[in-house]
Tab-separated table of C-alpha atoms and ligand atoms in Angstrom:
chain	number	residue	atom	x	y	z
Y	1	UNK	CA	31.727	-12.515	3.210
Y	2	UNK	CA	30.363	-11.711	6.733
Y	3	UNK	CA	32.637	-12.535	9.583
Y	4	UNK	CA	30.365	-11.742	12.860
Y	5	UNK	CA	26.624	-10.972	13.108
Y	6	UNK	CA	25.779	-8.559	15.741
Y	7	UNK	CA	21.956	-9.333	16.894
Y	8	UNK	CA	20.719	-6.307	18.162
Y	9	UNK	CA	17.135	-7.239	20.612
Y	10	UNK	CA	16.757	-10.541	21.723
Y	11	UNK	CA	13.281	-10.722	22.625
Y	12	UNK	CA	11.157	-13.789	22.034
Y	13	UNK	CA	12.283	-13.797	17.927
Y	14	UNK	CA	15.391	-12.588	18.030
Y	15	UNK	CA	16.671	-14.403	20.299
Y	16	UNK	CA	15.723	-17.258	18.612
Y	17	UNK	CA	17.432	-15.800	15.519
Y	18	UNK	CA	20.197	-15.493	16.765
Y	19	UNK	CA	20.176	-18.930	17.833
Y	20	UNK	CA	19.433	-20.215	14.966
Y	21	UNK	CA	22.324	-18.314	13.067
Y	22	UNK	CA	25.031	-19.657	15.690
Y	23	UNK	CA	23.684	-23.227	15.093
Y	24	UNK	CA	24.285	-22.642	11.501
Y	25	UNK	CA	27.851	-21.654	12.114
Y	26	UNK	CA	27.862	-17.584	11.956
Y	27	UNK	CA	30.030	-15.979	14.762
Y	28	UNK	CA	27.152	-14.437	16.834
Y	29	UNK	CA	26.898	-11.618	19.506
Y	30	UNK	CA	24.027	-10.601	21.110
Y	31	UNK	CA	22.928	-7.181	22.446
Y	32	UNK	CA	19.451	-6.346	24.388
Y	33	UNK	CA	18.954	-2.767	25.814
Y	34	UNK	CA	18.116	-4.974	29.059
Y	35	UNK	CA	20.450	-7.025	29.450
Y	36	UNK	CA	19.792	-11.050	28.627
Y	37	UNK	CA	21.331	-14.287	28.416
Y	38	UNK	CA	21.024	-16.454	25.526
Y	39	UNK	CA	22.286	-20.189	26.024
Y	40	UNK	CA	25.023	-20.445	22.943
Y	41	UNK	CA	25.159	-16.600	22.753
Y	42	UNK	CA	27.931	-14.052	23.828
Y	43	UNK	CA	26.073	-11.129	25.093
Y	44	UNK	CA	27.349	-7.727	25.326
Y	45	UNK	CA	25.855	-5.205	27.412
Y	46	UNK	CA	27.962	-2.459	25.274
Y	47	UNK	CA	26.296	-1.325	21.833
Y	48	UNK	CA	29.310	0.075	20.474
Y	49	UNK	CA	31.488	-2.683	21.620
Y	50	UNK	CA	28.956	-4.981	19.397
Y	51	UNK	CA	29.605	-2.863	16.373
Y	52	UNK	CA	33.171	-2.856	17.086
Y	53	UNK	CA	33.414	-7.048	16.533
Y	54	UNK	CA	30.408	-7.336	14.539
Y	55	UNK	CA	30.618	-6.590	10.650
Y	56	UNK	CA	26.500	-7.075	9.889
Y	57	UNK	CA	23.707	-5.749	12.613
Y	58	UNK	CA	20.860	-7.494	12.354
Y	59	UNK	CA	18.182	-5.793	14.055
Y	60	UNK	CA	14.932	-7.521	15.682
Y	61	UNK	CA	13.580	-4.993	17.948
Y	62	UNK	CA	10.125	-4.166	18.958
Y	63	UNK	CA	9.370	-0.977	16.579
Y	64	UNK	CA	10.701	2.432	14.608
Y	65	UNK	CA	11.179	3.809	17.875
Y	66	UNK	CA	13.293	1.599	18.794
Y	67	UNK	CA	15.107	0.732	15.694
Y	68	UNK	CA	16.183	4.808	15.504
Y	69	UNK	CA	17.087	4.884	19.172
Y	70	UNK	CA	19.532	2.112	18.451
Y	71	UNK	CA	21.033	3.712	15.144
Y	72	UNK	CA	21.558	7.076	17.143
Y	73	UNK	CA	22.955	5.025	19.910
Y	74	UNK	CA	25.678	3.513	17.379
Y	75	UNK	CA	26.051	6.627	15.162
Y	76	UNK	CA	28.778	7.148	12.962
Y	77	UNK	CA	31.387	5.225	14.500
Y	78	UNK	CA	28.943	2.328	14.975
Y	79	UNK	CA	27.586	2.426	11.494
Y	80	UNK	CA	30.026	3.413	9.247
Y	81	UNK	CA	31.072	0.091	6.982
Y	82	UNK	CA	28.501	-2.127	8.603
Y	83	UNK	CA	25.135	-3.651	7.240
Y	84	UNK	CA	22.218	-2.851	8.760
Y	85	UNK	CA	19.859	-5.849	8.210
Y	86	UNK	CA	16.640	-4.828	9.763
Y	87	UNK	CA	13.885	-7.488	10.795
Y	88	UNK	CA	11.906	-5.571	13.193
Y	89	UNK	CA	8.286	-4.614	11.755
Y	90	UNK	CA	8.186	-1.049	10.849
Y	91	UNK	CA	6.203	1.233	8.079
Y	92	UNK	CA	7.287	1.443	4.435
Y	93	UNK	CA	7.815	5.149	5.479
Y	94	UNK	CA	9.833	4.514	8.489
Y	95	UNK	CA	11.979	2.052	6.702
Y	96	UNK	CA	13.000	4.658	4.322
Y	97	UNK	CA	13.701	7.234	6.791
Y	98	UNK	CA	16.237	4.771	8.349
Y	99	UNK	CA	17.659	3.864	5.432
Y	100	UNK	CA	18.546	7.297	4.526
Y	101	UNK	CA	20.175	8.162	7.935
Y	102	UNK	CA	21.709	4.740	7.877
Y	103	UNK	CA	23.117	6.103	4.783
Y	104	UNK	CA	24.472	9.398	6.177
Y	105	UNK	CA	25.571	7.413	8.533
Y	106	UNK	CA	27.941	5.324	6.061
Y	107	UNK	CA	26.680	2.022	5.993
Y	108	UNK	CA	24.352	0.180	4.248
Y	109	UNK	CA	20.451	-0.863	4.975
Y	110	UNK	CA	18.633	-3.947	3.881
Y	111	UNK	CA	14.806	-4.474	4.777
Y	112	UNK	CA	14.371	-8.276	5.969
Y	113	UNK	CA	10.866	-8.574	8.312
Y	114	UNK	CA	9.634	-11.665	8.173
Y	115	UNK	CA	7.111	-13.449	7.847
Y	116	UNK	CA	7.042	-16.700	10.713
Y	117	UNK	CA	7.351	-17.071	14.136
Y	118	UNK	CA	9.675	-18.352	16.925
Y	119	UNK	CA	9.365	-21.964	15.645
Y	120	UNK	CA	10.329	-21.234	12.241
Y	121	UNK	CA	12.977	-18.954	13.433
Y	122	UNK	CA	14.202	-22.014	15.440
Y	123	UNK	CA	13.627	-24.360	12.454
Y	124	UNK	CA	15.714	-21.829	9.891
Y	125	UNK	CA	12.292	-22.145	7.390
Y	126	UNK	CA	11.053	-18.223	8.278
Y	127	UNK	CA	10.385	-16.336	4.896
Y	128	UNK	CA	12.615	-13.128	5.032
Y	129	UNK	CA	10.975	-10.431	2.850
Y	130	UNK	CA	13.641	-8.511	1.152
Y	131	UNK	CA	13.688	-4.581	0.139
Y	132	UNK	CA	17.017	-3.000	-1.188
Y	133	UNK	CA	19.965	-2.839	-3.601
Y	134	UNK	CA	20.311	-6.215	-5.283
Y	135	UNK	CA	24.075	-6.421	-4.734
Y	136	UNK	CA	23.554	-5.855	-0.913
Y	137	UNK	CA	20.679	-8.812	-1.152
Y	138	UNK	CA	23.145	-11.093	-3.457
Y	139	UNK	CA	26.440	-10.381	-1.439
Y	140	UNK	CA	24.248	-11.442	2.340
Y	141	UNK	CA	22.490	-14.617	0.861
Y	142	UNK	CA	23.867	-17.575	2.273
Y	143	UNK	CA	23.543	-15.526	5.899
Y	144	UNK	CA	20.448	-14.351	5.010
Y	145	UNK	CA	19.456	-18.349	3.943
Y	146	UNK	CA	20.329	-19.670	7.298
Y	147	UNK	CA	17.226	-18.379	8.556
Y	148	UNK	CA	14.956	-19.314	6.042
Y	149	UNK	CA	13.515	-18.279	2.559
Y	150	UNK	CA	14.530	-14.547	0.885
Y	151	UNK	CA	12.090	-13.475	-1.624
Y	152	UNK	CA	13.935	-9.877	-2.946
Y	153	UNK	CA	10.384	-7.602	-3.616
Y	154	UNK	CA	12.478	-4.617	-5.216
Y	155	UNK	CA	13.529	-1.407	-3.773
Y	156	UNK	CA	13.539	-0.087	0.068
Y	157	UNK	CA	10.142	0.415	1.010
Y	158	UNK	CA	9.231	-2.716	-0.569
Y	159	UNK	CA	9.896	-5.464	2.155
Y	160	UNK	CA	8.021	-3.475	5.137
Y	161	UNK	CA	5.153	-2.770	2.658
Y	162	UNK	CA	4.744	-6.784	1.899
Y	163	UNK	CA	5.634	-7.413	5.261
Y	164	UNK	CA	2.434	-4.959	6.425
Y	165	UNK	CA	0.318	-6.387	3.804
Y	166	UNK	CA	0.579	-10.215	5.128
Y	167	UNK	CA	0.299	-8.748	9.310
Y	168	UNK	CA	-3.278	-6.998	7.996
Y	169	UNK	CA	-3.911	-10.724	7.104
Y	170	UNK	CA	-2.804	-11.976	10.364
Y	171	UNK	CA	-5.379	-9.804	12.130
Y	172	UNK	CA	-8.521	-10.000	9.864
Y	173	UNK	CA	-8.308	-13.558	9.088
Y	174	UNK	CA	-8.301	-14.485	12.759
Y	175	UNK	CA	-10.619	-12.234	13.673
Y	176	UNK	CA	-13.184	-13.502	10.843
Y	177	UNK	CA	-12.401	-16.780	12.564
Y	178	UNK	CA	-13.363	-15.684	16.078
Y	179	UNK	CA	-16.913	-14.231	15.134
Y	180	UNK	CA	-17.886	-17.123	13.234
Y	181	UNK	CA	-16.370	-19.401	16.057
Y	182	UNK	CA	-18.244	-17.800	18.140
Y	183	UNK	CA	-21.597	-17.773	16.742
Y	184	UNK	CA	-21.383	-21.457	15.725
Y	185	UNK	CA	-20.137	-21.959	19.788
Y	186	UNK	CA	-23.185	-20.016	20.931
Y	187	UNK	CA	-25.942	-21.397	18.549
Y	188	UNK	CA	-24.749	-25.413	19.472
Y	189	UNK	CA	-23.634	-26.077	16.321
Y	190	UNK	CA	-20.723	-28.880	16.426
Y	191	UNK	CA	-17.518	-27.350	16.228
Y	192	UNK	CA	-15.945	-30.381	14.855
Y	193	UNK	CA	-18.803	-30.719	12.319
Y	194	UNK	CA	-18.417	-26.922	11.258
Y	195	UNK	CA	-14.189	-27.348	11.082
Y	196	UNK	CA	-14.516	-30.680	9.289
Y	197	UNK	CA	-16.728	-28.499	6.771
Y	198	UNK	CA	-14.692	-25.306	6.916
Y	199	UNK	CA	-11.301	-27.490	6.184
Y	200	UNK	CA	-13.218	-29.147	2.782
Y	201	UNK	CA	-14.137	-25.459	1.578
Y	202	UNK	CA	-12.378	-22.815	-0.167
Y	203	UNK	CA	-12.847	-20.834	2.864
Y	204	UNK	CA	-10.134	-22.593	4.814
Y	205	UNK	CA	-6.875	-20.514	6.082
Y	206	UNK	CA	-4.454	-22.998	7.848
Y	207	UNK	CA	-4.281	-20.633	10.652
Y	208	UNK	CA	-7.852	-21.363	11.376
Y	209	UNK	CA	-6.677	-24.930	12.886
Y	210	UNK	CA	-3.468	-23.272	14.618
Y	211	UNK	CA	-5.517	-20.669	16.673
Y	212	UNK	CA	-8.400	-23.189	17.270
Y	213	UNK	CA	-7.300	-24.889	20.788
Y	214	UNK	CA	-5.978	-21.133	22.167
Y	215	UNK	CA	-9.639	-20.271	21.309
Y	216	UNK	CA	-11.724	-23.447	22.660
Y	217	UNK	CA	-9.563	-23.409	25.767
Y	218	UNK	CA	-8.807	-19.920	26.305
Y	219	UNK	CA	-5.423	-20.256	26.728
Y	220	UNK	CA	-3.305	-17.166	25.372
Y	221	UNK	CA	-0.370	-17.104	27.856
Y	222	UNK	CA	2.136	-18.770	25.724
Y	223	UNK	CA	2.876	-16.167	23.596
Y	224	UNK	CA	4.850	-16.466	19.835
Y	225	UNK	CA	3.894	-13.144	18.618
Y	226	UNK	CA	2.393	-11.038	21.634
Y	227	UNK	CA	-1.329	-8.848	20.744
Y	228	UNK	CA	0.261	-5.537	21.468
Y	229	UNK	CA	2.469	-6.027	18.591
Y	230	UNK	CA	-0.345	-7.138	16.008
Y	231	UNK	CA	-1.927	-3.756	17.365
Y	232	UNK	CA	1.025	-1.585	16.444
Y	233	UNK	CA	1.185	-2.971	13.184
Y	234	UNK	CA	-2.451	-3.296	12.053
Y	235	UNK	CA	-1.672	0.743	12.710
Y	236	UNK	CA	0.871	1.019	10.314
Y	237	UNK	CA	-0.564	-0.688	8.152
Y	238	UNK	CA	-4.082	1.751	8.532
Y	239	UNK	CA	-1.466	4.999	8.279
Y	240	UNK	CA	0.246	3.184	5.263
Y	241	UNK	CA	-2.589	2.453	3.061
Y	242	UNK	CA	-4.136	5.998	3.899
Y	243	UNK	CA	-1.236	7.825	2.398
Y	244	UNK	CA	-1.930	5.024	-0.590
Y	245	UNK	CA	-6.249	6.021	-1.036
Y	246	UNK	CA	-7.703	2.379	0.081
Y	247	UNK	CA	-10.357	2.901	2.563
Y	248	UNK	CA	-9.274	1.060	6.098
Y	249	UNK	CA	-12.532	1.451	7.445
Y	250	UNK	CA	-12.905	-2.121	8.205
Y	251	UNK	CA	-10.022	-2.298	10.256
Y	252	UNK	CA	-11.253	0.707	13.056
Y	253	UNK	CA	-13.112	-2.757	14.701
Y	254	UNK	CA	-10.348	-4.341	14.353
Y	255	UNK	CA	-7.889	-2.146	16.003
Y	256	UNK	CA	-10.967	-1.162	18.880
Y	257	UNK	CA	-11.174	-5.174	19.507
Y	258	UNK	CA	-6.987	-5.020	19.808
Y	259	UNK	CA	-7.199	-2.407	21.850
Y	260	UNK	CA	-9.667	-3.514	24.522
Y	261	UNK	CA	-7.391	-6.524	24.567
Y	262	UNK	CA	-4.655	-4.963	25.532
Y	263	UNK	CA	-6.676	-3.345	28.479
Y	264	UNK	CA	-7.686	-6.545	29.239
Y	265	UNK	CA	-4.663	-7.891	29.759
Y	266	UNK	CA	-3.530	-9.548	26.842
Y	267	UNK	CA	-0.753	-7.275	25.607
Y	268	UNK	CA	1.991	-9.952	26.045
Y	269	UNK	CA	-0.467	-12.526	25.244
Y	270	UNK	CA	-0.959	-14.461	21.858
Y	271	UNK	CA	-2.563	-12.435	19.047
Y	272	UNK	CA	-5.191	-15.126	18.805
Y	273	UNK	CA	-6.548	-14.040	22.325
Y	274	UNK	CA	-8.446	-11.229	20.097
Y	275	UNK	CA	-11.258	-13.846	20.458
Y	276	UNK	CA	-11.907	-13.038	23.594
Y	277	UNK	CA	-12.717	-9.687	22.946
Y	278	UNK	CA	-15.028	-10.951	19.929
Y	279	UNK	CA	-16.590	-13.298	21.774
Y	280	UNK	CA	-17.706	-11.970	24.749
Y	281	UNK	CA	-16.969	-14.503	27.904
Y	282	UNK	CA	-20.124	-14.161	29.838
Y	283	UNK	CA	-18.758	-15.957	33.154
Y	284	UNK	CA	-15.267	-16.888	34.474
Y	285	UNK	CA	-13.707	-20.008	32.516
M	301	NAP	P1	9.598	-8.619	21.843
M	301	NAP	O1	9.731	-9.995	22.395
M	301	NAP	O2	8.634	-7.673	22.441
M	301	NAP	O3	11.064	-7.967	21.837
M	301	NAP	C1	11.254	-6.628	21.528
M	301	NAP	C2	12.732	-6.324	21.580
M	301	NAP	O4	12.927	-4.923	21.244
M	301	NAP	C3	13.348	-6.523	22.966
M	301	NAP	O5	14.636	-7.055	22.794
M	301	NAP	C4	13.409	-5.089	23.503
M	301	NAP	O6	14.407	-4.891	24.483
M	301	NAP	C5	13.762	-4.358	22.238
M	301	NAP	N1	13.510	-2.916	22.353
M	301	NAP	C6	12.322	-2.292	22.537
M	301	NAP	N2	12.486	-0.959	22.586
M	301	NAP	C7	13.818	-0.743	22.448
M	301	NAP	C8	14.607	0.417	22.410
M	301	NAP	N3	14.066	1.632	22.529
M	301	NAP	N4	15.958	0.281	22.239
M	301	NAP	C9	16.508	-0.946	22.119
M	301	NAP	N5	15.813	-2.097	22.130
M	301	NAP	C10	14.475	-1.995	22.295
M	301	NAP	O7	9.216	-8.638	20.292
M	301	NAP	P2	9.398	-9.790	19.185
M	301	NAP	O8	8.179	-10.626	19.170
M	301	NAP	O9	10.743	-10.400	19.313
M	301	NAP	O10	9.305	-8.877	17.866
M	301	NAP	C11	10.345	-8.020	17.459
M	301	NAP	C12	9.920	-7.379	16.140
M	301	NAP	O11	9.668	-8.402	15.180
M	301	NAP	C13	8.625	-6.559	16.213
M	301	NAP	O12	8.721	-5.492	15.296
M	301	NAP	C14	7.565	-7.553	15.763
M	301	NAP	O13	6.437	-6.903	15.232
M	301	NAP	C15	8.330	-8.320	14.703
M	301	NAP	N6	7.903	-9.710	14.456
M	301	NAP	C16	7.554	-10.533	15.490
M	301	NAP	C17	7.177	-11.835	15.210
M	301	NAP	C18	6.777	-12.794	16.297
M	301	NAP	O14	6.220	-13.850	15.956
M	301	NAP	N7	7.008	-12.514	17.569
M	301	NAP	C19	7.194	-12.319	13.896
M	301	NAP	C20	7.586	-11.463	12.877
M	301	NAP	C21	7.939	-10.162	13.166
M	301	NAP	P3	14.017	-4.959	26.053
M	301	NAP	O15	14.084	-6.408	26.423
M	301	NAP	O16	15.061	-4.131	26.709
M	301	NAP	O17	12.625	-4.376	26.198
């Protein structure tokens, strides 16, 4: 059914998405607002030349910002009979709003964020959580398989709301990690003995052990999803669940400790260097 994917952003995931799609045999384009080359990838420096060859627009771009500025840059002519397959991690909310402009636009809107990095991207094995009309989800499948696992959650708003619910995870689970990390570091417990402990009990998270060596080593530079993003969307998910009655109070540290990193530097950095403002580093490492 689709003919050429347009991949609109190719930052650190999508360019590896669109990577990934290419290897799997889709005709890809690429488009960044700066403009980038991607080994494999025609890139375009013209948006509305992309929507002229390109059937489906898959965007991966940094937020709802962003996502409208490119759907105004496209308008009518750009949209009309296309798919908009959107990636990028926006509010419940937002998604809506651009699926109705999308729609007076004349195309069609799917909500795909997902849930993974830039080695799953690479690997095809991300899991793409789905909001929208069945028939749009059914007709897009095998493109939408090439990059990993679909679950279809229902209706627009759907997708970004799961997607939102998992990133609130992503934050308070490592941060969890970091205090008691840090209190077992500064006490002189054994780490090892505490993680062989931690890994037997129902406590456990997998991402405990992934985030462990950025955190023993302080080493944050190597980024797969940068801090300032996990900031923006701990945000939306505190303005989301607001508008929903569950208390977010919890998460005011969390976004404070998020925040401070970013002054400190760590914007473009891992997520996982949150430790560092949890754990207070009382001389230069
Ligand atoms: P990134 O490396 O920061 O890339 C952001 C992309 O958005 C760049 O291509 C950037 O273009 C583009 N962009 C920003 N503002 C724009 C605008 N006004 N108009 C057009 N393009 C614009 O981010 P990423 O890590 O790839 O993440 C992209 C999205 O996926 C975010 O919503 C993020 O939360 C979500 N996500 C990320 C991960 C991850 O592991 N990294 C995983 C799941 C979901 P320029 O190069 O011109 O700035």
């Amino acid at each position: 059914m689709n003919t050429t994917i347009g991949v609109i952003g190719l930052g650190l995931m999508g360019a590896a998405m669109a990577r990934r799609l290419a290897e799997a045999g889709w005709s890809v384009l690429g488009y960044n607002r700066t403009p980038r080359k991607i080994e494999g990838i025609e890139t375009l420096a013209d948006l509305p030349e992309l929507a002229r060859r390109a059937d489906t627009l898959w965007l991966m771009v940094s937020d709802d910002a962003a996502c409208r500025e490119v759907i105004e840059s496209l308008g009518e002519e750009g949209i009309r009979d296309h798919t908009v397959i959107n990636s990028s991690t926006i509010a419940p909310d937002e998604s809506a709003a651009l699926a109705r402009r999308i729609s007076a636009l004349g195309g069609a809107y799917l909500e795909a964020p997902v849930l993974g990095s830039i080695p799953q991207a690479t690997s095809g094995t991300l899991q793409l959580l789905l909001g929208g009309p069945a028939d749009l989800v059914a007709r897009h499948d095998n493109l939408l398989r090439a990059l990993g696992t679909p679950t279809h959650f229902g209706e627009i708003r759907s997708g970004a709301a799961a997607k939102l619910a998992f990133n609130q995870l992503i934050g308070t689970l490592t941060a969890a990690f970091s205090m008691s990390l840090g209190l077992v570091q500064r006490e002189g417990v054994d780490v090892d003995k505490f993680m062989g402990t931690l890994r037997e009990s129902a406590l456990y998270a997998p991402t405990f052990d992934k985030k462990l060596t950025n955190m023993l080593d302080h080493s944050f530079d190597k980024a797969n999803f940068p801090l300032k993003h996990l900031l923006k969307d701990i945000r939306l998910f505190t303005h989301s669940a607001a508008g929903r009655d569950i208390d977010t109070h919890l998460l005011i540290g969390l976004q404070h400790v998020l925040e401070e990193g970013i002054c400190a530097g760590h914007g473009n950095h891992d997520y996982s260097a949150l430790y560092e403002n949890i754990v207070r580093q009382r001389a230069a490492h």
